[in-house]
Short mmCIF file of C-alpha atoms in Angstrom, two decimals:
data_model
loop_
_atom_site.label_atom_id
_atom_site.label_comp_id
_atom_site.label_asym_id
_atom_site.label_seq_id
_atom_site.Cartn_x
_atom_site.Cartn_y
_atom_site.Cartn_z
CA UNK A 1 -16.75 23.08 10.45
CA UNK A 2 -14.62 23.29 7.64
CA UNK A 3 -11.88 25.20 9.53
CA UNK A 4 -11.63 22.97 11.96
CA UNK A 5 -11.93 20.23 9.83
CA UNK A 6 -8.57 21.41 7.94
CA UNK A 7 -6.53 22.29 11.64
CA UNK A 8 -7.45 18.69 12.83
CA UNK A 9 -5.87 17.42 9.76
CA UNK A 10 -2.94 19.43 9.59
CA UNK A 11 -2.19 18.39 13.28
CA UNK A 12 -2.09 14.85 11.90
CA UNK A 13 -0.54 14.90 8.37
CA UNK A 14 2.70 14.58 10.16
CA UNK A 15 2.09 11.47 11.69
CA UNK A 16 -0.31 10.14 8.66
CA UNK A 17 3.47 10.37 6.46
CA UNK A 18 5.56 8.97 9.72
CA UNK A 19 2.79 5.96 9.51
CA UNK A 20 3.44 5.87 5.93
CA UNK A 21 6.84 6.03 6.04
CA UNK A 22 7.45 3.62 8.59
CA UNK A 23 4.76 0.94 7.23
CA UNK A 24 6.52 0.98 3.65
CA UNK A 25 9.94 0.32 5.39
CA UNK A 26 8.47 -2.10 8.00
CA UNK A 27 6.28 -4.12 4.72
CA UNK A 28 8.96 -4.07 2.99
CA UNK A 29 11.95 -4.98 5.46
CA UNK A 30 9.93 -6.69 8.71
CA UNK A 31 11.12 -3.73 10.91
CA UNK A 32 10.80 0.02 12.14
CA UNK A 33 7.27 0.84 12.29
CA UNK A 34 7.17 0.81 15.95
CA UNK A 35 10.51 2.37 16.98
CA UNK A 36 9.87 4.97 14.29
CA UNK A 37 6.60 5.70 15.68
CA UNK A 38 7.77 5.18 19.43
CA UNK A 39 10.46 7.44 19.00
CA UNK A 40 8.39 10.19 18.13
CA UNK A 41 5.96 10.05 20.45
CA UNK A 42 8.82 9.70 23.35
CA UNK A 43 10.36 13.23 21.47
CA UNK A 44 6.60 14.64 21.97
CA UNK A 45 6.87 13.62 25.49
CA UNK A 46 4.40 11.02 26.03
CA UNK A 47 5.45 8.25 28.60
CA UNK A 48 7.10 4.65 27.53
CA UNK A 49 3.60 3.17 28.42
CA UNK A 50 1.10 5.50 26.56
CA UNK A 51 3.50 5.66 23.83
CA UNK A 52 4.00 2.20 23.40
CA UNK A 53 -0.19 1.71 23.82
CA UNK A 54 -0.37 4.27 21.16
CA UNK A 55 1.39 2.55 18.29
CA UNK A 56 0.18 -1.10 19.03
CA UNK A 57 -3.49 0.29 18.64
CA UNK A 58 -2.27 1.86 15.04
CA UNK A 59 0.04 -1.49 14.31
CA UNK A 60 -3.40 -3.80 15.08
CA UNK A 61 -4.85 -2.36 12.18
CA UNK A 62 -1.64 -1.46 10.01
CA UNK A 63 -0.13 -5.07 10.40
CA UNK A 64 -3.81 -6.61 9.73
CA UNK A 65 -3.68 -5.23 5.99
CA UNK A 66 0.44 -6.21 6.18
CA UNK A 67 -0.45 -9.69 6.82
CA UNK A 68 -3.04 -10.05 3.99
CA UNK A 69 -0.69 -8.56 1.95
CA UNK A 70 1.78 -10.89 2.64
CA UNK A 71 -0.22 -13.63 2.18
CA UNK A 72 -1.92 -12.61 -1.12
CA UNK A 73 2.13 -12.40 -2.29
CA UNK A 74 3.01 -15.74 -1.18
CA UNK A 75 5.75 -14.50 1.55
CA UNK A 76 4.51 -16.28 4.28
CA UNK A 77 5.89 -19.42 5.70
CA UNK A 78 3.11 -21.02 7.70
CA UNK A 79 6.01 -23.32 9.48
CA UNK A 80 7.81 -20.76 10.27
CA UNK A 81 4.43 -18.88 11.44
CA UNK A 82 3.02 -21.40 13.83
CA UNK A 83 6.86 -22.19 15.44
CA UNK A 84 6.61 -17.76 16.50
CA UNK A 85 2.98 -17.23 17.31
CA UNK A 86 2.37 -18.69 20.43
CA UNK A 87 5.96 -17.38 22.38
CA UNK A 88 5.49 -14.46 20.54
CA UNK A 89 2.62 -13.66 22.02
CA UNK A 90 3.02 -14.83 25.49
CA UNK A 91 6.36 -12.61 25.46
CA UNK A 92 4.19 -9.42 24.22
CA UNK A 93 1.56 -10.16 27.03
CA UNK A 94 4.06 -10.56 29.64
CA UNK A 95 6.08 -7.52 28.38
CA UNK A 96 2.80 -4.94 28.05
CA UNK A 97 1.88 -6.11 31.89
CA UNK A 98 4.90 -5.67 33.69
CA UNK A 99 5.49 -2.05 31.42
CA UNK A 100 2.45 -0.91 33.43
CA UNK A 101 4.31 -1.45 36.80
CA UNK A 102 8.04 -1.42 35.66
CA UNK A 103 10.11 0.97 33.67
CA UNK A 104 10.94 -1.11 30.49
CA UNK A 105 13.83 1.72 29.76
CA UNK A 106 16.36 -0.25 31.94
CA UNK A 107 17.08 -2.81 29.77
CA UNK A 108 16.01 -1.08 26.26
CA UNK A 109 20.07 1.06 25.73
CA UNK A 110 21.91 -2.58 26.00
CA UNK A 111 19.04 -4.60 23.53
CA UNK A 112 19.89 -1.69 21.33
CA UNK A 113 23.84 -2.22 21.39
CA UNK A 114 23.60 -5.84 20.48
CA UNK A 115 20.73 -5.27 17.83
CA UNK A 116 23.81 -2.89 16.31
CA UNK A 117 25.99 -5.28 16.25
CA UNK A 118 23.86 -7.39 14.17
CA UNK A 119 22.70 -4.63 11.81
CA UNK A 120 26.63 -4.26 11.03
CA UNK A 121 26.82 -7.66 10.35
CA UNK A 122 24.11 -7.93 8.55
CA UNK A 123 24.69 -5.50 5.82
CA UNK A 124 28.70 -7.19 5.83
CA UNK A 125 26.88 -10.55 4.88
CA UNK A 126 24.79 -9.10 2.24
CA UNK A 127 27.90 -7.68 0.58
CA UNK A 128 30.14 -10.74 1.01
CA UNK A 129 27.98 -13.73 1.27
CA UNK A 130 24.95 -15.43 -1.56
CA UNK A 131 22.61 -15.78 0.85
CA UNK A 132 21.62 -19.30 1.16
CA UNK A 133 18.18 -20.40 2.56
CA UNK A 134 18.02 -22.54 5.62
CA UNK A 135 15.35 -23.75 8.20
CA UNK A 136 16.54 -21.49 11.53
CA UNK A 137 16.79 -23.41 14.34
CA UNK A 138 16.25 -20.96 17.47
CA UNK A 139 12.75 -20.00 16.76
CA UNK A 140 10.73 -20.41 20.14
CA UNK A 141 12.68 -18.52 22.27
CA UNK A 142 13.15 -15.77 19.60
CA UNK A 143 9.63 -14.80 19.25
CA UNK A 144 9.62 -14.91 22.96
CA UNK A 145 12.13 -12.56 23.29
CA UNK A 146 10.82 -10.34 20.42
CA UNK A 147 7.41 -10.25 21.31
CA UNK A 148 8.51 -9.16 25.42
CA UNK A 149 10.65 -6.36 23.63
CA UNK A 150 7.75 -5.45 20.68
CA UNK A 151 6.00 -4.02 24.06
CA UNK A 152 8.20 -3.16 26.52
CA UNK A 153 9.70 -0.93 23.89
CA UNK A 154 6.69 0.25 22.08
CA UNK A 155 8.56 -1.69 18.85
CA UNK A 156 11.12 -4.66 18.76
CA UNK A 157 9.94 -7.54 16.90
CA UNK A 158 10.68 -6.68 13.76
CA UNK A 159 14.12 -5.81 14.64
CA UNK A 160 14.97 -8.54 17.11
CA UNK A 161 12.94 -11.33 15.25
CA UNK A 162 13.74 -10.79 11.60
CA UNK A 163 17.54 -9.88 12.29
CA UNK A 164 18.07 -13.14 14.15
CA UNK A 165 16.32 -15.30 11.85
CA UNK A 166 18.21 -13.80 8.94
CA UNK A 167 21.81 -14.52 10.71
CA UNK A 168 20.19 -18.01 11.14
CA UNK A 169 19.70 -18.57 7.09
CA UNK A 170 16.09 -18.32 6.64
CA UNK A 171 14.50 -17.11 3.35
CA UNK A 172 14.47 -13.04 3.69
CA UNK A 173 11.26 -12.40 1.43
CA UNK A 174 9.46 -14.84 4.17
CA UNK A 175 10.69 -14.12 6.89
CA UNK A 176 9.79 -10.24 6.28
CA UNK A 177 6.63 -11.66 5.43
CA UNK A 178 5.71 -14.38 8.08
CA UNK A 179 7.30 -11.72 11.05
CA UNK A 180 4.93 -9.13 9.51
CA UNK A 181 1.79 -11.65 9.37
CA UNK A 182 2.66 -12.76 13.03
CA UNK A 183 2.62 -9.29 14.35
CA UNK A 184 -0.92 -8.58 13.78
CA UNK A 185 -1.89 -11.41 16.46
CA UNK A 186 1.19 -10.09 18.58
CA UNK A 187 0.15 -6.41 18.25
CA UNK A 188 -3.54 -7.04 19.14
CA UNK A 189 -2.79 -9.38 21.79
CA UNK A 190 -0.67 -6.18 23.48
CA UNK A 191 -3.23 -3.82 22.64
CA UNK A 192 -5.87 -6.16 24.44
CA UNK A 193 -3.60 -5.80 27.52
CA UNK A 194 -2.85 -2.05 27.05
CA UNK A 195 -6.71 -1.64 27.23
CA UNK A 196 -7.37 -3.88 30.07
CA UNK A 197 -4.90 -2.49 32.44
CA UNK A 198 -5.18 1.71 31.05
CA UNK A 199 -8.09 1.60 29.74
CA UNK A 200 -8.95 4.30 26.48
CA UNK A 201 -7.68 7.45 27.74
CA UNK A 202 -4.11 5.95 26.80
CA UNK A 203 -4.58 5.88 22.98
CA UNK A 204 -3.78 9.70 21.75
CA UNK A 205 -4.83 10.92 18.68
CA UNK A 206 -2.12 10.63 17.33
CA UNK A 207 -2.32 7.06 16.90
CA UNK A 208 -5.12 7.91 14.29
CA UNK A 209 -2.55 9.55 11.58
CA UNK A 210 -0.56 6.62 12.28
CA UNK A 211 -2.65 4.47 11.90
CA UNK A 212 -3.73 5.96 8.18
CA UNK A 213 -0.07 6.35 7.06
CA UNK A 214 0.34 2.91 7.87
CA UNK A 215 -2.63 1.03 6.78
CA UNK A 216 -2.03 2.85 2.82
CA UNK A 217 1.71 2.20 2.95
CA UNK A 218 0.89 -1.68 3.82
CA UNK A 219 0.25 -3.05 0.42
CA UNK A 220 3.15 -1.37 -1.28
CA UNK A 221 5.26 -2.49 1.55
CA UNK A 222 4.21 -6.38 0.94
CA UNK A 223 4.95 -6.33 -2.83
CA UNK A 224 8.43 -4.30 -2.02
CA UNK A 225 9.45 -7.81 -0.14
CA UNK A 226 8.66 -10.18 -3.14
CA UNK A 227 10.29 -8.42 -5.86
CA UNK A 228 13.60 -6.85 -4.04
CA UNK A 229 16.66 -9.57 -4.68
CA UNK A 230 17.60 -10.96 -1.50
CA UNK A 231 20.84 -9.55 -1.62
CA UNK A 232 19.27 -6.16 -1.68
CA UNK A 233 17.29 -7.38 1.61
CA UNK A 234 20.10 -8.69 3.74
CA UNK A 235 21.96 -4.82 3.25
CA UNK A 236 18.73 -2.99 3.46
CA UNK A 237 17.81 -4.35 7.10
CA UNK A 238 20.89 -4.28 8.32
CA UNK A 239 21.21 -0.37 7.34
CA UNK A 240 17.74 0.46 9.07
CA UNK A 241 18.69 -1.79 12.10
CA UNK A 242 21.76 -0.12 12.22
CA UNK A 243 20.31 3.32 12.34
CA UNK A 244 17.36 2.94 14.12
CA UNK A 245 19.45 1.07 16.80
CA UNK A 246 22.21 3.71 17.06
CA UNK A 247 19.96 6.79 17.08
CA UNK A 248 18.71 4.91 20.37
CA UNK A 249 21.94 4.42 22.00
CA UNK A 250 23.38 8.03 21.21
CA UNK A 251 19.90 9.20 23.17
CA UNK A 252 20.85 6.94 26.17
CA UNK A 253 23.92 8.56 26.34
CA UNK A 254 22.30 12.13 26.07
CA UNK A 255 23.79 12.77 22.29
CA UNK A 256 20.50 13.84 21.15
CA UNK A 257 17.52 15.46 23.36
#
């Protein structure tokens, strides 16, 4: 029992530190859980559909202890909450249904130019510009958009969400935390559907390491957000957008296997 006790775990370390990993960076910055997690389960071979099933299960528990974090740090904007929850979640909904029947990758290479574009830009404006805190106007649609992508892509709403509401002036410390504290409805919501339409064969285990990684990183991700200067904020998500979102484009265009 013991040996295999000690192979099951070393199968999942790995992913146990890519859930850690990419909850501290996703507490701390409102992005890259999912297309972390998503990408390696693509590399492993898994389809778009189980792999994006895969992570939402893990990110319904991870972003559950996110969002209390959040909260118990006072980075939530309940505003800004209740303007993103419900076209957030209609957009994930809508996006894990039609992934069952339709390829989401047709669409995912050109969100992943333009979310580029404003990674670059972001980490320009964090160099050159004070940020300067302002109620964003183009919220509805947003989380719309965001929450279709969060599950079409198997992770997007970080990326899409907090990226455009940062261009748009609003507070980065709560907007990490209120897109964080929205996801948890968002990523249950999509696991719901997952479930309904694949039933449980579609969740590997290797959404359990995941899932652990993530839900100890979550805390330490929270209190990252409150105490970085904003500055520091605006140049760290534009790096990670930047990144994340080229390492997808250069494996469109058959750069990397």
């Amino acid at each position: 029992m013991t040996d295999s006790f000690i192979a099951n775990f070393a199968e999942i370390l790995p992913f146990i530190l890519v859930g850690f990993g990419a909850q501290m960076i996703d507490g701390a910055l409102g992005m890259a859980y999912g297309v972390i997690s998503s990408t390696l389960l693509l590399a492993l071979g898994l389809p778009p559909s189980k792999a994006s099933a895969s992570v939402h299960a893990a990110e319904t528990f991870t972003t559950g202890v996110s969002a209390i974090s959040h909260i118990a740090h006072r980075n939530v904007d309940w505003r800004l909450f209740a303007r993103l929850i419900i076209p957030g979640v209609i957009g994930g909904v809508t996006g894990a249904y039609l992934l069952v029947h339709v390829d989401g990758a047709v669409i995912k290479p050109f969100v992943q130019l333009y979310l580029t574009g404003i990674g670059v830009y972001l980490v320009w404006r964090g160099f050159h510009f004070p940020p300067q805190a302002r109620d964003p106007k183009w919220v509805a649609p947003l989380g719309l958009v965001g929450g279709f992508m969060d599950a079409t892509g198997g992770g997007g709403w970080g990326p899409v969400v907090t990226s455009n509401l940062l261009i748009q002036g609003s507070s980065p410390r709560h907007t990490i935390g209120t897109v964080n504290s929205v996801e948890f409805i968002l990523t249950l919501s999509i696991s719901i559907t997952f479930l309904l339409h694949m039933g449980w064969e579609t969740f590997t285990t290797y959404t359990v390491g995941l899932l652990i990684g993530g839900v100890v990183a979550a805390p330490f991700g929270a209190m990252l957000a409150r105490h970085v200067a904003p500055r520091t904020l605006f140049i760290a998500v534009g790096t990670i957008l930047t990144l994340t979102s080229l390492f997808g484009v250069a494996k469109w265009l058959g750069y990397i296997g």
